[in-house]
Amino acid sequence: MKSNNVQLRQEVFKSDAWKIIDWLEDNEVTEYLNERQNVGNSIKQVIYRVNMPILTHLFNQDGSFYMLTTDEKEPIGFLRLVPKGKGAEMVVVIGDKEKWGKGFGSSAIFQGLKQAFFEWRVDEVIAKINFKNQRSIRAFKKLGFQEDKELVKETQYSLSMKEFLKLAA
């Protein structure tokens, strides 16, 4: 049985950017995302314009962006942390559909929480999840996130550092 451990990798290579484009052009992957339309085209334009093997700085403009990799170092998705006052908002995408439903999302969320609470030192992490995205709702609740607010198309869930430390004990 393979482990479903996920690592966060800050470096975003050109090959990762092409994978992200593939994921963002797949309607099943983006069904519940709030990304603006044509974000894949924007990334393509950047790849063509910027002749660099590492594109990390381009993905970290509004927070921190991480590639999600498995023990085999293959990218399976991405995680973004965006500062929000004394907290952070987390967005997790498992782009590799073969990895869906196997615990990789929960593992990624846990890694993101460690980053947010222990590196960023935030008080709270929130996630805004579409009402219909049952897989994400389960993954976040499994790690202790609680319903916080009903929004127009989604529910906001949150987890405080104190609650996270209780779960980790």
PDB file of C-alpha atoms in Angstrom:
ATOM      1  CA  MET A   1       0.000   0.000   0.000  1.00  0.00           C
ATOM      2  CA  LYS A   2       1.444   3.347  -1.031  1.00  0.00           C
ATOM      3  CA  SER A   3       1.413   6.175   1.434  1.00  0.00           C
ATOM      4  CA  ASN A   4      -0.658   9.208   0.559  1.00  0.00           C
ATOM      5  CA  ASN A   5       1.782  11.653   2.091  1.00  0.00           C
ATOM      6  CA  VAL A   6       1.871  14.962   0.312  1.00  0.00           C
ATOM      7  CA  GLN A   7       4.751  17.417   0.378  1.00  0.00           C
ATOM      8  CA  LEU A   8       4.597  21.127  -0.352  1.00  0.00           C
ATOM      9  CA  ARG A   9       7.196  22.307  -2.854  1.00  0.00           C
ATOM     10  CA  GLN A  10       7.629  26.047  -3.291  1.00  0.00           C
ATOM     11  CA  GLU A  11       9.539  25.879  -6.553  1.00  0.00           C
ATOM     12  CA  VAL A  12       7.275  25.990  -9.588  1.00  0.00           C
ATOM     13  CA  PHE A  13       9.061  24.756 -12.684  1.00  0.00           C
ATOM     14  CA  LYS A  14       7.994  25.291 -16.274  1.00  0.00           C
ATOM     15  CA  SER A  15       6.876  21.628 -16.438  1.00  0.00           C
ATOM     16  CA  ASP A  16       4.673  22.257 -13.362  1.00  0.00           C
ATOM     17  CA  ALA A  17       3.108  25.283 -15.042  1.00  0.00           C
ATOM     18  CA  TRP A  18       2.126  23.120 -18.043  1.00  0.00           C
ATOM     19  CA  LYS A  19       0.548  20.578 -15.656  1.00  0.00           C
ATOM     20  CA  ILE A  20      -1.366  23.372 -13.899  1.00  0.00           C
ATOM     21  CA  ILE A  21      -2.660  24.552 -17.289  1.00  0.00           C
ATOM     22  CA  ASP A  22      -3.893  21.017 -18.067  1.00  0.00           C
ATOM     23  CA  TRP A  23      -5.655  20.832 -14.719  1.00  0.00           C
ATOM     24  CA  LEU A  24      -7.223  24.296 -15.092  1.00  0.00           C
ATOM     25  CA  GLU A  25      -8.502  23.390 -18.560  1.00  0.00           C
ATOM     26  CA  ASP A  26     -10.279  20.289 -17.191  1.00  0.00           C
ATOM     27  CA  ASN A  27     -13.872  21.156 -16.268  1.00  0.00           C
ATOM     28  CA  GLU A  28     -14.074  18.365 -13.682  1.00  0.00           C
ATOM     29  CA  VAL A  29     -11.034  19.787 -11.858  1.00  0.00           C
ATOM     30  CA  THR A  30     -12.213  23.410 -12.005  1.00  0.00           C
ATOM     31  CA  GLU A  31     -15.937  22.800 -11.471  1.00  0.00           C
ATOM     32  CA  TYR A  32     -15.896  24.280  -7.954  1.00  0.00           C
ATOM     33  CA  LEU A  33     -12.924  26.641  -8.250  1.00  0.00           C
ATOM     34  CA  ASN A  34     -13.262  30.403  -8.107  1.00  0.00           C
ATOM     35  CA  GLU A  35     -10.360  30.954 -10.517  1.00  0.00           C
ATOM     36  CA  ARG A  36     -11.126  33.473 -13.180  1.00  0.00           C
ATOM     37  CA  GLN A  37     -11.823  32.210 -16.663  1.00  0.00           C
ATOM     38  CA  ASN A  38      -8.838  31.783 -18.996  1.00  0.00           C
ATOM     39  CA  VAL A  39      -6.315  31.572 -16.169  1.00  0.00           C
ATOM     40  CA  GLY A  40      -4.708  28.750 -18.194  1.00  0.00           C
ATOM     41  CA  ASN A  41      -4.182  31.152 -21.095  1.00  0.00           C
ATOM     42  CA  SER A  42      -2.644  33.721 -18.749  1.00  0.00           C
ATOM     43  CA  ILE A  43      -0.157  31.120 -17.514  1.00  0.00           C
ATOM     44  CA  LYS A  44       0.661  30.117 -21.125  1.00  0.00           C
ATOM     45  CA  GLN A  45       1.383  33.748 -22.015  1.00  0.00           C
ATOM     46  CA  VAL A  46       3.733  34.024 -19.040  1.00  0.00           C
ATOM     47  CA  ILE A  47       5.543  30.813 -19.998  1.00  0.00           C
ATOM     48  CA  TYR A  48       6.101  32.125 -23.532  1.00  0.00           C
ATOM     49  CA  ARG A  49       7.118  35.592 -22.330  1.00  0.00           C
ATOM     50  CA  VAL A  50       9.430  34.589 -19.481  1.00  0.00           C
ATOM     51  CA  ASN A  51      12.390  32.484 -20.534  1.00  0.00           C
ATOM     52  CA  MET A  52      13.163  30.946 -17.151  1.00  0.00           C
ATOM     53  CA  PRO A  53      13.068  27.342 -15.937  1.00  0.00           C
ATOM     54  CA  ILE A  54      11.641  28.341 -12.536  1.00  0.00           C
ATOM     55  CA  LEU A  55       8.450  30.416 -12.378  1.00  0.00           C
ATOM     56  CA  THR A  56       7.997  30.423  -8.587  1.00  0.00           C
ATOM     57  CA  HIS A  57       7.923  34.225  -8.247  1.00  0.00           C
ATOM     58  CA  LEU A  58       5.064  34.494 -10.745  1.00  0.00           C
ATOM     59  CA  PHE A  59       2.843  32.169  -8.715  1.00  0.00           C
ATOM     60  CA  ASN A  60       3.573  33.796  -5.338  1.00  0.00           C
ATOM     61  CA  GLN A  61       2.224  37.279  -5.993  1.00  0.00           C
ATOM     62  CA  ASP A  62      -0.838  37.269  -3.708  1.00  0.00           C
ATOM     63  CA  GLY A  63       0.422  34.872  -1.058  1.00  0.00           C
ATOM     64  CA  SER A  64       2.313  31.586  -1.171  1.00  0.00           C
ATOM     65  CA  PHE A  65       1.856  28.963  -3.844  1.00  0.00           C
ATOM     66  CA  TYR A  66       2.980  25.361  -3.428  1.00  0.00           C
ATOM     67  CA  MET A  67       3.071  22.395  -5.743  1.00  0.00           C
ATOM     68  CA  LEU A  68       1.684  19.276  -4.090  1.00  0.00           C
ATOM     69  CA  THR A  69       3.905  16.272  -4.678  1.00  0.00           C
ATOM     70  CA  THR A  70       3.812  12.651  -3.581  1.00  0.00           C
ATOM     71  CA  ASP A  71       6.643  10.576  -2.202  1.00  0.00           C
ATOM     72  CA  GLU A  72       7.572   9.881  -5.832  1.00  0.00           C
ATOM     73  CA  LYS A  73       7.966  13.691  -6.278  1.00  0.00           C
ATOM     74  CA  GLU A  74       5.302  13.774  -8.977  1.00  0.00           C
ATOM     75  CA  PRO A  75       3.065  16.867  -8.930  1.00  0.00           C
ATOM     76  CA  ILE A  76      -0.559  15.992  -8.172  1.00  0.00           C
ATOM     77  CA  GLY A  77      -1.978  19.446  -7.494  1.00  0.00           C
ATOM     78  CA  PHE A  78      -1.351  22.776  -5.827  1.00  0.00           C
ATOM     79  CA  LEU A  79      -2.087  24.647  -2.631  1.00  0.00           C
ATOM     80  CA  ARG A  80      -2.308  28.382  -2.170  1.00  0.00           C
ATOM     81  CA  LEU A  81      -2.233  30.357   1.076  1.00  0.00           C
ATOM     82  CA  VAL A  82      -3.467  33.939   0.878  1.00  0.00           C
ATOM     83  CA  PRO A  83      -3.043  36.338   3.816  1.00  0.00           C
ATOM     84  CA  LYS A  84      -6.358  37.605   5.252  1.00  0.00           C
ATOM     85  CA  GLY A  85      -5.775  39.918   8.225  1.00  0.00           C
ATOM     86  CA  LYS A  86      -4.458  37.785  11.112  1.00  0.00           C
ATOM     87  CA  GLY A  87      -5.375  34.656   9.196  1.00  0.00           C
ATOM     88  CA  ALA A  88      -4.928  32.951   5.857  1.00  0.00           C
ATOM     89  CA  GLU A  89      -7.254  31.516   3.246  1.00  0.00           C
ATOM     90  CA  MET A  90      -6.350  28.102   1.865  1.00  0.00           C
ATOM     91  CA  VAL A  91      -7.143  26.808  -1.606  1.00  0.00           C
ATOM     92  CA  VAL A  92      -6.309  23.190  -2.415  1.00  0.00           C
ATOM     93  CA  VAL A  93      -6.578  21.563  -5.837  1.00  0.00           C
ATOM     94  CA  ILE A  94      -5.802  17.918  -6.498  1.00  0.00           C
ATOM     95  CA  GLY A  95      -5.449  18.165 -10.265  1.00  0.00           C
ATOM     96  CA  ASP A  96      -4.502  14.528 -10.855  1.00  0.00           C
ATOM     97  CA  LYS A  97      -7.959  12.907 -10.933  1.00  0.00           C
ATOM     98  CA  GLU A  98      -6.480   9.423 -10.361  1.00  0.00           C
ATOM     99  CA  LYS A  99      -5.578  10.659  -6.862  1.00  0.00           C
ATOM    100  CA  TRP A 100      -9.113  11.775  -5.971  1.00  0.00           C
ATOM    101  CA  GLY A 101     -10.771  10.080  -3.004  1.00  0.00           C
ATOM    102  CA  LYS A 102      -7.511   8.589  -1.698  1.00  0.00           C
ATOM    103  CA  GLY A 103      -6.705  10.986   1.153  1.00  0.00           C
ATOM    104  CA  PHE A 104      -4.267  13.209  -0.734  1.00  0.00           C
ATOM    105  CA  GLY A 105      -6.481  16.264  -0.201  1.00  0.00           C
ATOM    106  CA  SER A 106      -6.542  15.783   3.579  1.00  0.00           C
ATOM    107  CA  SER A 107      -2.788  15.254   3.617  1.00  0.00           C
ATOM    108  CA  ALA A 108      -2.303  18.454   1.568  1.00  0.00           C
ATOM    109  CA  ILE A 109      -4.585  20.434   3.903  1.00  0.00           C
ATOM    110  CA  PHE A 110      -2.617  19.178   6.925  1.00  0.00           C
ATOM    111  CA  GLN A 111       0.684  20.284   5.323  1.00  0.00           C
ATOM    112  CA  GLY A 112      -0.863  23.666   4.482  1.00  0.00           C
ATOM    113  CA  LEU A 113      -2.065  24.077   8.082  1.00  0.00           C
ATOM    114  CA  LYS A 114       1.431  23.387   9.413  1.00  0.00           C
ATOM    115  CA  GLN A 115       2.793  26.030   7.026  1.00  0.00           C
ATOM    116  CA  ALA A 116       0.117  28.599   7.958  1.00  0.00           C
ATOM    117  CA  PHE A 117       0.286  28.089  11.730  1.00  0.00           C
ATOM    118  CA  PHE A 118       3.980  27.358  12.314  1.00  0.00           C
ATOM    119  CA  GLU A 119       5.698  29.352   9.550  1.00  0.00           C
ATOM    120  CA  TRP A 120       3.261  32.205   8.938  1.00  0.00           C
ATOM    121  CA  ARG A 121       2.072  32.266  12.570  1.00  0.00           C
ATOM    122  CA  VAL A 122      -1.547  33.029  11.644  1.00  0.00           C
ATOM    123  CA  ASP A 123      -4.363  32.739  14.192  1.00  0.00           C
ATOM    124  CA  GLU A 124      -6.864  31.104  11.852  1.00  0.00           C
ATOM    125  CA  VAL A 125      -7.120  29.415   8.455  1.00  0.00           C
ATOM    126  CA  ILE A 126     -10.279  29.681   6.383  1.00  0.00           C
ATOM    127  CA  ALA A 127     -11.495  27.817   3.308  1.00  0.00           C
ATOM    128  CA  LYS A 128     -14.397  28.878   1.120  1.00  0.00           C
ATOM    129  CA  ILE A 129     -15.954  25.760  -0.356  1.00  0.00           C
ATOM    130  CA  ASN A 130     -18.741  25.498  -2.927  1.00  0.00           C
ATOM    131  CA  PHE A 131     -21.927  23.988  -1.425  1.00  0.00           C
ATOM    132  CA  LYS A 132     -21.817  21.104  -3.935  1.00  0.00           C
ATOM    133  CA  ASN A 133     -18.162  20.180  -3.402  1.00  0.00           C
ATOM    134  CA  GLN A 134     -18.756  17.303  -0.977  1.00  0.00           C
ATOM    135  CA  ARG A 135     -15.245  15.869  -1.389  1.00  0.00           C
ATOM    136  CA  SER A 136     -13.603  19.122  -0.220  1.00  0.00           C
ATOM    137  CA  ILE A 137     -16.103  19.642   2.564  1.00  0.00           C
ATOM    138  CA  ARG A 138     -15.318  16.138   3.916  1.00  0.00           C
ATOM    139  CA  ALA A 139     -11.544  16.679   3.650  1.00  0.00           C
ATOM    140  CA  PHE A 140     -11.602  20.002   5.520  1.00  0.00           C
ATOM    141  CA  LYS A 141     -14.049  18.774   8.191  1.00  0.00           C
ATOM    142  CA  LYS A 142     -11.888  15.673   8.718  1.00  0.00           C
ATOM    143  CA  LEU A 143      -9.113  18.040   9.846  1.00  0.00           C
ATOM    144  CA  GLY A 144     -11.358  19.932  12.266  1.00  0.00           C
ATOM    145  CA  PHE A 145     -12.642  22.832  10.152  1.00  0.00           C
ATOM    146  CA  GLN A 146     -16.023  24.139  11.311  1.00  0.00           C
ATOM    147  CA  GLU A 147     -18.740  25.877   9.322  1.00  0.00           C
ATOM    148  CA  ASP A 148     -18.314  29.582   9.812  1.00  0.00           C
ATOM    149  CA  LYS A 149     -20.452  31.586   7.358  1.00  0.00           C
ATOM    150  CA  GLU A 150     -22.914  30.974   4.560  1.00  0.00           C
ATOM    151  CA  LEU A 151     -21.886  32.951   1.480  1.00  0.00           C
ATOM    152  CA  VAL A 152     -23.656  33.274  -1.882  1.00  0.00           C
ATOM    153  CA  LYS A 153     -22.216  30.172  -3.626  1.00  0.00           C
ATOM    154  CA  GLU A 154     -20.163  28.661  -0.849  1.00  0.00           C
ATOM    155  CA  THR A 155     -19.694  28.076   2.840  1.00  0.00           C
ATOM    156  CA  GLN A 156     -16.730  29.453   4.716  1.00  0.00           C
ATOM    157  CA  TYR A 157     -15.035  26.990   7.056  1.00  0.00           C
ATOM    158  CA  SER A 158     -12.402  27.910   9.614  1.00  0.00           C
ATOM    159  CA  LEU A 159      -9.896  26.374  11.994  1.00  0.00           C
ATOM    160  CA  SER A 160      -7.992  28.235  14.697  1.00  0.00           C
ATOM    161  CA  MET A 161      -4.428  27.512  15.760  1.00  0.00           C
ATOM    162  CA  LYS A 162      -5.757  26.486  19.201  1.00  0.00           C
ATOM    163  CA  GLU A 163      -8.175  23.953  17.637  1.00  0.00           C
ATOM    164  CA  PHE A 164      -5.422  22.637  15.357  1.00  0.00           C
ATOM    165  CA  LEU A 165      -3.046  22.090  18.282  1.00  0.00           C
ATOM    166  CA  LYS A 166      -5.784  20.171  20.145  1.00  0.00           C
ATOM    167  CA  LEU A 167      -6.178  17.841  17.155  1.00  0.00           C
ATOM    168  CA  ALA A 168      -2.430  17.337  16.814  1.00  0.00           C
ATOM    169  CA  ALA A 169      -2.007  16.431  20.514  1.00  0.00           C
TER     170      ALA A 169
END
